[in-house]
Short mmCIF file of C-alpha atoms in Angstrom, two decimals:
data_model
loop_
_atom_site.label_atom_id
_atom_site.label_comp_id
_atom_site.label_asym_id
_atom_site.label_seq_id
_atom_site.Cartn_x
_atom_site.Cartn_y
_atom_site.Cartn_z
CA ASN A 11 0.31 0.07 -0.48
CA GLN A 12 3.05 2.41 0.27
CA MET A 13 3.37 1.97 -2.96
CA MET A 14 0.73 3.99 -4.17
CA ILE A 15 1.38 6.74 -1.82
CA PRO A 16 3.76 8.59 -5.06
CA HIS A 17 1.31 7.36 -7.87
CA PHE A 18 -1.34 9.08 -5.69
CA GLN A 19 1.11 12.52 -5.51
CA HIS A 20 1.57 11.84 -9.08
CA ILE A 21 -2.53 11.76 -10.02
CA VAL A 22 -3.39 14.91 -8.01
CA LYS A 23 -0.25 17.08 -9.72
CA ALA A 24 -0.82 15.94 -12.49
CA ILE A 25 -4.96 17.18 -12.28
CA VAL A 26 -3.88 20.18 -10.52
CA GLU A 27 -2.02 21.08 -13.32
CA GLU A 28 -4.47 19.65 -16.06
CA ASP A 29 -2.36 17.29 -17.97
CA ALA A 30 -3.82 15.79 -19.85
CA ALA A 31 -0.92 12.84 -20.26
CA ARG A 32 0.14 12.28 -16.85
CA ILE A 33 -3.04 12.35 -15.94
CA GLY A 34 -4.00 9.32 -18.50
CA ILE A 35 -0.64 7.64 -17.14
CA TYR A 36 -1.75 7.48 -13.02
CA ALA A 37 -5.39 6.99 -13.72
CA ARG A 38 -4.45 3.18 -15.84
CA ILE A 39 -2.93 2.39 -12.27
CA ILE A 40 -4.67 4.12 -9.83
CA VAL A 41 -8.11 3.86 -10.76
CA PRO A 42 -8.30 0.08 -11.27
CA GLN A 43 -6.34 -0.87 -7.78
CA VAL A 44 -10.44 1.34 -5.87
CA SER A 45 -12.27 -1.45 -7.37
CA GLN A 46 -11.19 -2.67 -4.79
CA CYS A 47 -12.27 0.18 -1.98
CA ARG A 48 -16.31 2.21 -1.77
CA PRO A 49 -17.64 1.37 -5.26
CA SER A 50 -19.43 4.61 -5.69
CA ASP A 51 -15.95 5.96 -5.58
CA TYR A 52 -14.74 3.95 -7.97
CA ARG A 53 -17.06 4.59 -9.79
CA PHE A 54 -17.19 8.34 -10.07
CA LEU A 55 -13.13 8.31 -10.68
CA LYS A 56 -13.68 5.61 -13.95
CA GLU A 57 -16.53 7.58 -15.37
CA HIS A 58 -14.53 11.19 -15.08
CA LEU A 59 -10.74 9.76 -15.18
CA LEU A 60 -10.36 6.53 -17.76
CA ASP A 61 -14.04 7.20 -19.66
CA PHE A 62 -15.14 10.77 -19.55
CA GLY A 63 -11.80 11.34 -22.12
CA LYS A 64 -12.46 7.88 -24.78
CA LYS A 65 -16.64 9.75 -24.75
CA GLN A 66 -15.57 12.28 -25.93
CA GLY A 67 -12.90 11.25 -28.75
CA LYS A 68 -9.75 12.72 -26.56
CA GLY A 69 -8.53 9.33 -25.13
CA THR A 70 -8.06 8.38 -21.80
CA GLY A 71 -6.29 11.35 -19.74
CA SER A 72 -9.22 13.89 -20.66
CA TYR A 73 -11.21 15.00 -18.39
CA ASP A 74 -14.22 17.54 -17.54
CA PRO A 75 -11.84 20.89 -15.51
CA SER A 76 -15.32 21.62 -13.92
CA LYS A 77 -14.99 18.55 -11.82
CA LYS A 78 -11.38 18.84 -10.62
CA TYR A 79 -12.46 19.06 -6.82
CA ASP A 80 -15.13 15.80 -7.02
CA LEU A 81 -12.51 14.10 -8.51
CA LEU A 82 -9.32 15.25 -5.67
CA ASN A 83 -12.41 14.85 -3.07
CA THR A 84 -12.90 10.85 -4.28
CA LEU A 85 -9.09 10.67 -3.91
CA LYS A 86 -8.61 11.75 -1.44
CA ASN A 87 -11.66 9.56 -0.26
CA THR A 88 -9.78 7.22 -1.45
CA TYR A 89 -6.91 7.14 0.99
CA SER A 90 -8.02 4.64 3.85
CA CYS A 91 -8.51 2.38 1.75
CA PHE A 92 -4.93 1.58 0.96
CA GLY A 93 -3.70 2.05 4.63
CA ILE A 94 -2.52 6.01 4.18
CA LEU A 95 -2.83 8.57 5.35
CA CYS A 96 -3.84 12.04 3.13
CA GLU A 97 -0.25 13.79 4.86
CA ASP A 98 1.35 10.68 3.90
CA VAL A 99 0.14 11.70 0.90
CA GLY A 100 0.87 15.99 1.08
CA PHE A 101 -0.56 18.06 -1.60
CA PRO A 102 0.93 20.68 -4.92
CA SER A 103 1.86 23.74 -2.87
CA SER A 104 -0.74 26.16 -4.06
CA ASN A 105 -2.82 29.23 -1.59
CA ASP A 106 -6.09 26.99 -2.82
CA SER A 107 -7.03 25.75 1.19
CA ALA A 108 -9.25 23.02 -1.47
CA LEU A 109 -6.29 20.92 -2.15
CA ALA A 110 -5.14 20.52 1.54
CA CYS A 111 -5.62 17.88 4.28
CA ASP A 112 -8.99 18.09 6.30
CA TYR A 113 -6.61 16.39 9.43
CA TYR A 114 -3.51 15.25 10.26
CA ASP A 115 -3.92 12.90 13.63
CA GLU A 116 -3.50 9.41 12.91
CA ASP A 117 -6.12 7.49 15.60
CA ILE A 118 -8.74 8.96 13.66
CA ILE A 119 -12.12 8.77 16.20
CA PRO A 120 -14.83 8.77 13.87
CA THR A 121 -19.06 9.09 12.41
CA LEU A 122 -19.70 6.12 11.37
CA ALA A 123 -22.81 7.41 9.30
CA ARG A 124 -23.60 10.36 11.84
CA PHE A 125 -23.29 8.05 14.29
CA PRO A 126 -20.64 10.09 16.65
CA ALA A 127 -18.42 7.59 18.47
CA THR A 128 -15.81 8.57 20.83
CA SER A 129 -13.66 5.48 20.86
CA GLU A 130 -10.27 5.18 18.33
CA VAL A 131 -12.64 2.61 16.21
CA ASP A 132 -11.50 3.69 12.64
CA GLU A 133 -9.81 0.25 12.09
CA HIS A 134 -12.91 -1.41 13.63
CA SER A 135 -15.35 -0.15 11.27
CA LYS A 136 -12.37 -1.15 8.49
CA ILE A 137 -13.36 -4.33 8.85
CA ASP A 138 -16.10 -4.26 5.92
CA LEU A 139 -13.22 -4.24 3.34
CA ASP A 140 -12.72 -7.09 3.82
CA ILE A 141 -16.02 -8.20 2.85
CA ARG A 142 -15.84 -6.48 -0.28
CA GLN A 143 -13.16 -7.51 -1.93
CA ILE A 144 -13.62 -11.29 -0.60
CA GLN A 145 -16.88 -10.55 -2.75
CA ILE A 146 -14.77 -9.10 -6.05
CA LEU A 147 -12.61 -12.07 -5.63
CA THR A 148 -14.90 -14.52 -5.62
CA GLN A 149 -16.46 -13.37 -8.37
CA PHE A 150 -13.87 -14.91 -10.54
CA GLU A 151 -13.47 -18.19 -11.84
CA SER A 152 -9.79 -19.11 -11.55
CA ALA A 153 -9.15 -20.84 -8.38
CA GLU A 154 -6.11 -19.60 -7.94
CA VAL A 155 -7.60 -15.80 -7.20
CA TRP A 156 -9.94 -17.64 -4.58
CA ALA A 157 -6.52 -19.13 -2.55
CA ALA A 158 -6.11 -14.88 -2.23
CA ALA A 159 -9.70 -14.57 -1.26
CA LYS A 160 -9.44 -17.50 1.49
CA TYR A 161 -6.46 -15.58 2.47
CA ILE A 162 -8.10 -13.00 3.17
CA TYR A 163 -10.61 -15.25 5.45
CA MET A 164 -8.12 -16.14 6.72
CA HIS A 165 -5.86 -13.55 7.90
CA GLY A 166 -7.13 -10.59 7.75
CA LYS A 167 -6.28 -7.34 4.99
CA ASN A 168 -7.69 -4.04 6.02
CA SER A 169 -8.47 -3.93 9.64
CA LEU A 170 -5.22 -2.80 11.87
CA ILE A 171 -4.73 -3.76 14.34
CA LYS A 172 -2.87 -1.45 16.95
CA ASP A 173 -1.85 -2.57 19.82
CA TYR A 174 0.53 -5.33 18.10
CA TYR A 175 3.43 -7.03 19.14
CA LYS A 176 6.91 -5.33 18.34
CA ASP A 177 10.42 -7.23 17.65
CA ASP A 178 13.75 -6.14 18.75
CA ASP A 179 14.44 -3.73 16.40
CA ASP A 180 11.61 -2.44 17.50
CA VAL A 181 9.90 -2.82 13.79
CA GLY A 182 6.38 -3.10 13.72
CA LEU A 183 4.63 -6.39 13.16
CA ASN A 184 1.50 -5.50 11.71
CA THR A 185 -1.41 -7.76 11.80
CA PHE A 186 -5.21 -6.91 10.85
CA ARG A 187 -8.64 -8.28 12.09
CA SER A 188 -9.43 -11.60 10.59
CA LEU A 189 -13.51 -12.95 9.59
CA HIS A 190 -12.10 -15.78 10.06
CA SER A 191 -11.14 -14.98 13.99
CA PHE A 192 -14.77 -13.82 14.55
CA ALA A 193 -15.92 -16.29 13.13
CA ASN A 194 -13.76 -18.34 15.64
CA SER A 195 -13.87 -15.70 18.69
CA GLY A 196 -14.45 -16.94 22.47
CA SER A 197 -16.34 -13.37 23.02
CA ARG A 198 -19.25 -14.74 20.53
CA THR A 199 -20.05 -16.65 23.65
CA ARG A 200 -20.99 -13.83 25.62
CA SER A 201 -23.37 -13.13 23.70
CA THR A 202 -25.97 -14.97 25.55
CA LEU A 203 -29.04 -13.54 23.97
CA PHE A 204 -28.72 -15.96 20.42
CA TYR A 205 -25.12 -17.95 21.02
CA LYS A 206 -26.86 -20.78 22.62
CA GLU A 207 -29.53 -21.34 19.47
CA PHE A 208 -27.69 -21.24 16.43
CA THR A 209 -24.11 -24.09 18.62
CA GLU A 210 -27.56 -25.98 18.89
CA TYR A 211 -29.18 -25.78 15.79
CA PHE A 212 -26.11 -26.59 13.84
CA ASP A 213 -24.17 -29.07 16.26
CA GLU A 214 -20.92 -27.11 15.91
CA PRO A 215 -19.78 -23.79 17.90
CA ASN A 216 -18.18 -22.22 14.75
CA TYR A 217 -21.38 -22.84 12.62
CA ALA A 218 -20.61 -20.39 10.06
CA ASP A 219 -17.10 -20.90 9.85
CA VAL A 220 -17.61 -24.77 8.72
CA LYS A 221 -19.64 -23.83 6.02
CA ILE A 222 -17.25 -20.97 4.37
CA LEU A 223 -14.43 -22.40 4.59
CA GLU A 224 -16.32 -25.66 2.64
CA ALA A 225 -17.38 -22.79 0.01
CA PHE A 226 -13.74 -21.81 0.03
CA ASP A 227 -12.48 -25.39 -0.38
CA ASN A 228 -14.87 -26.07 -3.43
CA GLU A 229 -16.43 -28.23 -0.55
CA GLY A 230 -20.02 -28.58 1.03
CA ARG A 231 -23.35 -28.94 -0.08
CA TYR A 232 -22.36 -26.65 -3.10
CA GLY A 233 -19.36 -27.82 -3.99
CA ASN A 234 -17.99 -29.36 -7.53
CA ASN A 235 -17.02 -32.57 -4.84
CA GLY A 236 -13.26 -31.65 -5.49
CA SER A 237 -13.07 -30.78 -8.19
CA THR A 238 -10.37 -28.26 -8.93
CA ASP A 239 -13.52 -26.49 -11.56
CA GLN A 240 -14.91 -23.31 -9.85
CA LYS A 241 -16.82 -22.37 -12.83
CA GLU A 242 -19.89 -24.79 -12.10
CA THR A 243 -21.07 -23.44 -8.74
CA LYS A 244 -18.67 -20.65 -7.93
CA LEU A 245 -21.81 -18.21 -7.45
CA ALA A 246 -23.89 -19.90 -5.54
CA ARG A 247 -20.67 -20.91 -2.87
CA SER A 248 -19.45 -16.97 -3.44
CA GLY A 249 -23.23 -16.14 -2.27
CA LEU A 250 -22.80 -18.62 0.38
CA ILE A 251 -19.87 -16.84 1.90
CA ARG A 252 -21.29 -13.04 1.79
CA THR A 253 -24.85 -13.51 3.21
CA ALA A 254 -23.51 -15.44 5.82
CA LEU A 255 -20.31 -13.17 6.81
CA THR A 256 -23.35 -10.44 7.07
CA SER A 257 -25.96 -12.59 7.86
CA GLN A 258 -24.34 -14.71 10.64
CA VAL A 259 -20.43 -13.78 11.55
CA MET A 260 -20.32 -10.16 11.37
CA TYR A 261 -23.97 -10.23 13.37
CA MET A 262 -22.80 -12.38 16.05
CA MET A 263 -20.17 -10.35 16.57
CA VAL A 264 -22.11 -7.34 17.06
CA LEU A 265 -23.60 -9.27 19.46
CA ALA A 266 -20.91 -10.42 21.81
CA LYS A 267 -20.16 -6.07 21.93
CA LEU A 268 -23.38 -5.46 22.76
CA ASN A 269 -23.09 -7.28 25.66
CA GLU A 270 -19.45 -6.62 26.51
CA ALA A 271 -20.77 -3.54 26.78
CA VAL A 272 -23.65 -4.28 28.98
CA GLU A 273 -21.21 -6.39 31.58
CA LYS A 274 -18.84 -3.52 32.26
CA CYS A 275 -21.17 -0.16 32.60
CA GLY A 276 -20.97 0.92 35.70
CA ASN A 277 -16.79 -0.20 35.99
CA GLY A 278 -14.77 2.26 35.58
CA ALA A 279 -14.80 5.06 33.79
CA PRO A 280 -17.42 4.84 31.17
CA ASN A 281 -14.50 6.29 27.81
CA SER A 282 -11.57 4.52 29.93
CA PRO A 283 -9.21 2.24 27.52
CA ARG A 284 -10.75 -0.96 26.58
CA GLY A 285 -14.48 0.33 29.06
CA PRO A 286 -18.27 -0.24 27.56
CA ASP A 287 -18.19 2.92 25.84
CA PHE A 288 -15.33 1.54 23.21
CA ALA A 289 -17.37 -2.21 23.61
CA TRP A 290 -20.15 0.33 22.15
CA ASP A 291 -18.53 2.46 19.80
CA THR A 292 -17.29 -0.31 18.42
CA ALA A 293 -20.54 -3.13 17.90
CA ALA A 294 -21.74 1.09 15.97
CA ALA A 295 -18.50 0.34 13.26
CA TYR A 296 -18.98 -3.09 12.77
CA ILE A 297 -22.90 -2.63 11.73
CA ILE A 298 -22.44 0.34 10.05
CA GLY A 299 -18.39 0.35 8.52
CA SER A 300 -16.06 2.29 6.95
CA LEU A 301 -17.81 2.11 3.40
CA GLU A 302 -20.80 4.59 4.69
CA GLY A 303 -19.30 7.75 4.92
CA GLU A 304 -19.98 10.52 7.44
CA GLY A 305 -23.55 11.16 5.81
CA ILE A 306 -27.06 11.23 7.24
CA GLY A 307 -28.51 7.43 7.35
CA GLY A 308 -24.06 6.59 5.48
CA SER A 309 -23.80 6.20 2.08
CA ASP A 310 -25.86 7.95 -0.60
CA HIS A 311 -25.11 5.08 -2.69
CA PHE A 312 -26.51 1.57 -1.37
CA PHE A 313 -24.21 -0.65 -2.83
CA ASP A 314 -21.23 0.35 -1.12
CA GLY A 315 -22.40 -0.63 2.32
CA THR A 316 -21.69 -4.30 2.39
CA LEU A 317 -22.19 -4.74 6.38
CA LEU A 318 -25.93 -5.03 8.37
CA TRP A 319 -26.56 -1.42 8.00
CA GLY A 320 -25.70 -1.24 4.02
CA LEU A 321 -28.09 -4.13 3.82
CA ALA A 322 -31.00 -2.46 5.35
CA ASN A 323 -30.33 0.37 3.38
CA GLU A 324 -30.52 -2.25 0.51
CA ARG A 325 -33.25 -4.30 1.69
CA SER A 326 -35.39 -0.71 2.53
CA ILE A 327 -35.64 0.60 -2.05
CA GLU A 328 -37.38 -3.62 -2.33
CA PHE A 329 -39.05 -3.08 0.93
CA ASP A 330 -41.30 0.45 0.69
CA ARG A 331 -39.46 1.39 3.49
CA LEU A 332 -36.94 4.57 3.70
CA ASN A 333 -37.43 7.87 5.90
CA GLY A 334 -38.25 10.57 5.51
CA ASP A 335 -34.33 11.37 5.11
CA TYR A 336 -34.42 8.06 2.80
CA TYR A 337 -32.34 6.11 4.62
CA ALA A 338 -34.04 2.82 5.85
CA LYS A 339 -36.98 2.74 9.31
CA SER A 340 -34.60 -0.03 10.51
CA ASN A 341 -31.49 1.95 9.98
CA ALA A 342 -32.48 4.49 11.94
CA GLU A 343 -34.55 3.05 14.84
CA VAL A 344 -30.41 1.11 15.33
CA GLU A 345 -28.97 4.50 15.17
CA THR A 346 -31.89 6.43 17.83
CA LEU A 347 -30.88 3.43 20.10
CA LEU A 348 -26.64 3.42 19.39
CA LEU A 349 -27.40 7.12 20.62
CA SER A 350 -28.96 6.33 24.33
CA GLY A 351 -27.29 3.54 24.44
CA LYS A 352 -24.19 6.00 24.54
CA GLY A 353 -26.11 7.98 26.92
CA GLN A 354 -27.09 5.21 29.09
CA ILE A 355 -23.24 4.32 29.61
CA ILE A 356 -22.36 7.46 30.60
CA SER A 357 -25.70 7.85 33.39
CA ARG A 358 -24.25 3.74 34.22
CA ASN A 359 -28.66 3.36 33.98
CA CYS A 360 -27.22 -0.61 33.00
CA VAL A 361 -30.46 -2.48 32.81
CA ARG A 362 -31.58 0.28 30.12
CA LEU A 363 -28.60 -0.37 28.20
CA GLY A 364 -29.17 -4.32 28.01
CA ASP A 365 -32.24 -3.86 27.20
CA THR A 366 -30.98 -1.51 23.99
CA ALA A 367 -28.85 -3.76 23.13
CA GLU A 368 -31.60 -6.21 22.62
CA ARG A 369 -33.78 -3.92 20.89
CA ILE A 370 -30.52 -3.39 18.70
CA ALA A 371 -30.43 -7.00 18.33
CA HIS A 372 -33.55 -7.60 17.12
CA MET A 373 -33.90 -4.48 14.50
CA LEU A 374 -30.74 -5.83 13.12
CA LEU A 375 -32.59 -8.89 11.76
CA VAL A 376 -35.49 -6.95 9.85
CA PRO A 377 -33.23 -6.81 6.93
CA ILE A 378 -32.01 -10.35 6.94
CA ILE A 379 -35.92 -10.98 7.36
CA GLN A 380 -36.46 -8.91 4.20
CA GLY A 381 -34.51 -11.24 1.67
CA LEU A 382 -35.48 -13.85 3.22
CA ILE A 383 -38.65 -12.99 1.33
CA LYS A 384 -36.92 -11.89 -1.21
CA TYR A 385 -35.55 -14.70 -2.21
CA ALA A 386 -38.39 -16.81 -0.61
CA ILE A 387 -40.28 -15.21 -3.94
CA GLY A 388 -37.58 -15.81 -7.05
CA LEU A 389 -37.46 -19.18 -5.57
CA GLN A 390 -41.42 -20.52 -5.64
CA PHE A 391 -42.09 -22.48 -7.77
CA GLU A 392 -38.47 -23.44 -9.07
CA THR A 393 -37.73 -26.62 -8.01
CA VAL A 394 -33.91 -28.04 -6.95
CA ALA A 395 -32.77 -29.71 -9.29
CA ASP A 396 -32.97 -26.85 -11.23
CA LYS A 397 -31.34 -24.39 -8.72
CA TRP A 398 -28.36 -26.66 -6.69
CA SER A 399 -25.59 -24.78 -7.70
CA ASP A 400 -27.81 -21.70 -8.22
CA ALA A 401 -26.65 -18.18 -6.35
CA ASP A 402 -30.69 -17.43 -4.95
CA MET A 403 -31.02 -20.75 -3.80
CA ALA A 404 -27.59 -20.26 -1.59
CA ILE A 405 -28.59 -17.02 -0.69
CA GLY A 406 -31.65 -18.09 1.16
CA GLU A 407 -31.02 -20.35 2.67
CA THR A 408 -28.33 -18.70 4.42
CA TYR A 409 -30.07 -16.31 4.72
CA ALA A 410 -32.92 -18.77 6.66
CA ASN A 411 -30.21 -20.27 8.25
CA ALA A 412 -29.17 -17.13 10.32
CA ILE A 413 -33.09 -17.29 10.90
CA ILE A 414 -34.16 -19.93 11.96
CA PRO A 415 -31.68 -20.54 15.17
CA VAL A 416 -33.77 -17.30 16.21
CA PHE A 417 -37.01 -17.96 15.74
CA LEU A 418 -36.23 -21.31 17.83
CA LYS A 419 -35.72 -19.21 21.13
CA TYR A 420 -39.42 -17.90 20.56
CA ASP A 421 -41.03 -20.15 18.29
CA LYS A 422 -40.86 -23.72 17.90
CA THR A 423 -43.65 -23.66 14.31
CA ALA A 424 -42.33 -21.01 12.80
CA ALA A 425 -38.96 -21.90 12.65
CA GLU A 426 -40.08 -25.22 11.73
CA THR A 427 -42.08 -23.00 8.43
CA VAL A 428 -38.66 -21.29 7.48
CA LYS A 429 -37.13 -24.57 7.77
CA ARG A 430 -39.75 -26.30 4.81
CA ASN A 431 -39.67 -23.84 2.74
CA MET A 432 -35.58 -22.50 2.13
CA VAL A 433 -33.79 -25.27 3.68
CA GLN A 434 -33.90 -28.38 1.19
CA ASP A 435 -32.26 -31.28 2.56
CA SER A 436 -29.01 -31.96 1.04
CA GLY A 437 -30.67 -35.91 0.22
CA VAL A 438 -33.37 -34.53 -1.81
CA SER A 439 -32.89 -33.99 -5.35
CA PHE A 440 -36.01 -32.71 -7.37
CA GLY A 441 -37.91 -31.68 -4.24
CA GLU A 442 -39.97 -28.30 -4.16
CA LEU A 443 -39.12 -24.59 -3.66
CA VAL A 444 -40.55 -23.13 -0.88
CA PRO A 445 -43.67 -26.23 -1.38
CA ASP A 446 -45.63 -23.56 0.58
CA GLY A 447 -45.07 -19.98 -0.49
CA PRO A 448 -43.85 -17.40 0.16
CA GLN A 449 -46.16 -15.74 2.49
CA THR A 450 -46.10 -17.94 4.72
CA VAL A 451 -42.42 -17.18 5.18
CA ALA A 452 -43.68 -13.78 5.53
CA ASP A 453 -46.28 -14.78 7.78
CA ALA A 454 -43.90 -16.74 10.48
CA TYR A 455 -42.51 -13.48 11.75
CA LEU A 456 -45.82 -12.21 13.19
CA ARG A 457 -44.85 -14.95 15.59
CA VAL A 458 -42.28 -14.13 17.25
CA ALA A 459 -43.00 -10.60 16.20
CA ASN A 460 -44.29 -9.68 20.20
CA ASP A 461 -41.16 -10.78 21.71
CA PHE A 462 -38.76 -8.93 19.59
CA GLY A 463 -40.89 -5.93 19.96
CA VAL A 464 -40.96 -5.08 15.93
CA GLY A 465 -43.26 -4.12 13.82
CA CYS A 466 -43.89 -6.40 10.93
CA GLN A 467 -43.93 -2.72 9.62
CA TYR A 468 -41.38 -2.04 9.88
CA ILE A 469 -40.23 -5.95 7.03
CA GLY A 470 -42.52 -3.44 4.65
CA LYS A 471 -44.04 -6.15 1.27
CA LYS A 472 -42.78 -6.61 -1.86
CA LEU A 473 -44.09 -7.82 -4.12
CA GLU A 474 -47.37 -8.54 -3.48
CA VAL A 475 -46.26 -10.41 -0.17
CA ASP A 476 -47.18 -8.18 2.68
CA ALA A 477 -44.98 -8.66 6.34
CA CYS A 478 -48.40 -7.72 8.25
CA LEU A 479 -51.17 -9.29 5.78
CA LYS A 480 -51.70 -10.84 8.44
CA TYR A 481 -51.48 -8.91 11.35
CA VAL A 482 -53.67 -8.53 14.10
CA PRO A 483 -53.62 -5.98 17.15
CA SER A 484 -53.39 -7.67 20.25
CA THR A 485 -53.99 -6.17 23.79
CA ALA A 486 -51.48 -8.18 25.29
CA THR A 487 -48.47 -6.81 25.50
CA SER A 488 -45.06 -8.74 25.54
CA THR A 489 -42.14 -8.78 27.37
CA ALA A 490 -40.51 -7.04 24.69
CA ALA A 491 -42.87 -5.05 23.95
CA ARG A 492 -43.18 -2.84 27.40
CA THR A 493 -39.40 -3.19 26.86
CA ASN A 494 -39.76 -1.18 23.21
CA SER A 495 -41.96 0.84 25.45
CA SER A 496 -40.04 1.72 27.94
CA GLN A 497 -36.85 2.00 25.81
CA LEU A 498 -38.11 5.30 23.93
CA MET A 499 -38.96 6.79 27.31
CA MET A 500 -35.50 6.96 28.08
CA ILE A 501 -33.87 7.98 23.81
CA GLY A 502 -34.69 11.47 25.00
CA GLY A 503 -32.70 11.22 28.75
CA GLY A 504 -30.02 9.09 26.43
CA LEU A 505 -29.90 11.63 23.91
CA ILE A 506 -29.38 14.75 26.68
CA CYS A 507 -26.57 12.71 28.89
CA LEU A 508 -24.89 11.71 25.40
CA ILE A 509 -24.68 15.59 24.60
CA SER A 510 -24.21 16.31 27.76
CA SER A 511 -20.53 14.46 27.98
CA LEU A 512 -19.75 16.00 24.61
CA ILE A 513 -20.30 18.90 25.58
CA LEU A 514 -18.12 18.68 28.61
#
């Protein structure tokens, strides 16, 4: 990554000086590398540095001068993806303040889709780049490229652990967080809410890791029976990996961090290193990620994110669940709860913090349930024989396996309905998919909605399938619903505490 610094310096200087020849040279070096970063940044740079000149008949390197500052700012946005700082690249000598770096502090405390973290979790948030790069690499058929994707999964590439060991020569040995370590982390056992249900359902403590490694190795349900030919089941295995990383691995790590914050609440200073505030901010980083940026609701381009926040925004369009600020209603609720939790940590209101953590855990399942319904609609009337190597079947089944253990905690019938329709017996070759229909899959949620304390209106409607179609208001109030009501009353107090602490 350090080798990219001179290339960035050259292209920034070329853009400032409007040197078309050098813009063309360095654009061809840099833009393809940016494809591993935020997708919208890559598309913008490609359109205005590589494609613009071709459309004008002027060749690569020509660009619209009116996009000068947009290009420079977009290039600066990509620096963190390469693990470099703006101050590493610098800027040409100029009186133009727009060319200057915005900061020089290496230990960044990020704002995540408007959520104001107060801990150094910038590197934690970059775990979404690992998922992004695995997604890209698993679109290829080459076994060598898949091996590179597996390496990122096993060892990490973007989320640097800053407290790394230094050898006798005081040379830093960089180590990274890895998705594999998340999938095997002992901290997941702290998530008392659902971890037990997942391990019992799969009969395996590292349930997601097993399925993901099988997919990487071209084995298991969607493998080619040991063949090195990646082509036939590539899309199914890629879909399984991508979906499991977001809906199972990252979801359980979020729960672990939320629970860690609750456990540490009231012990020592709230904002002490490794204290409850740090654990809470880490959970927020694992929900939102670095690719969403700092704006309200996250990135305007919903395909940018790879974590649960981005998934919720993407699904909100399909299910007509956008709020007035044009992002998912469920994300708006998660954001409010995260802010409320910050105030509860400061005020040491640990009982309410536990309620808030549970509410977040349930709300984060909304886009997973929407994904389950989406693929139930797409797979209806298909058979296992037709779809056994299809990405839709693998993704739908993986979403189902992320939901069934949760449903089992509250209602066995709801879990059995999802399993019967979305998880196919590996010994069946010609079974009908979604035999009861997608509406039945959606209706299963109503059996657990009161326990979740999350109304079906957060899920919404896609095509003919309406999550609230058979909803019947009940005068009975479950424990979770009462918790939700009291939680909402605490939000204002939590926000006031948070704002007061920031002012102080």
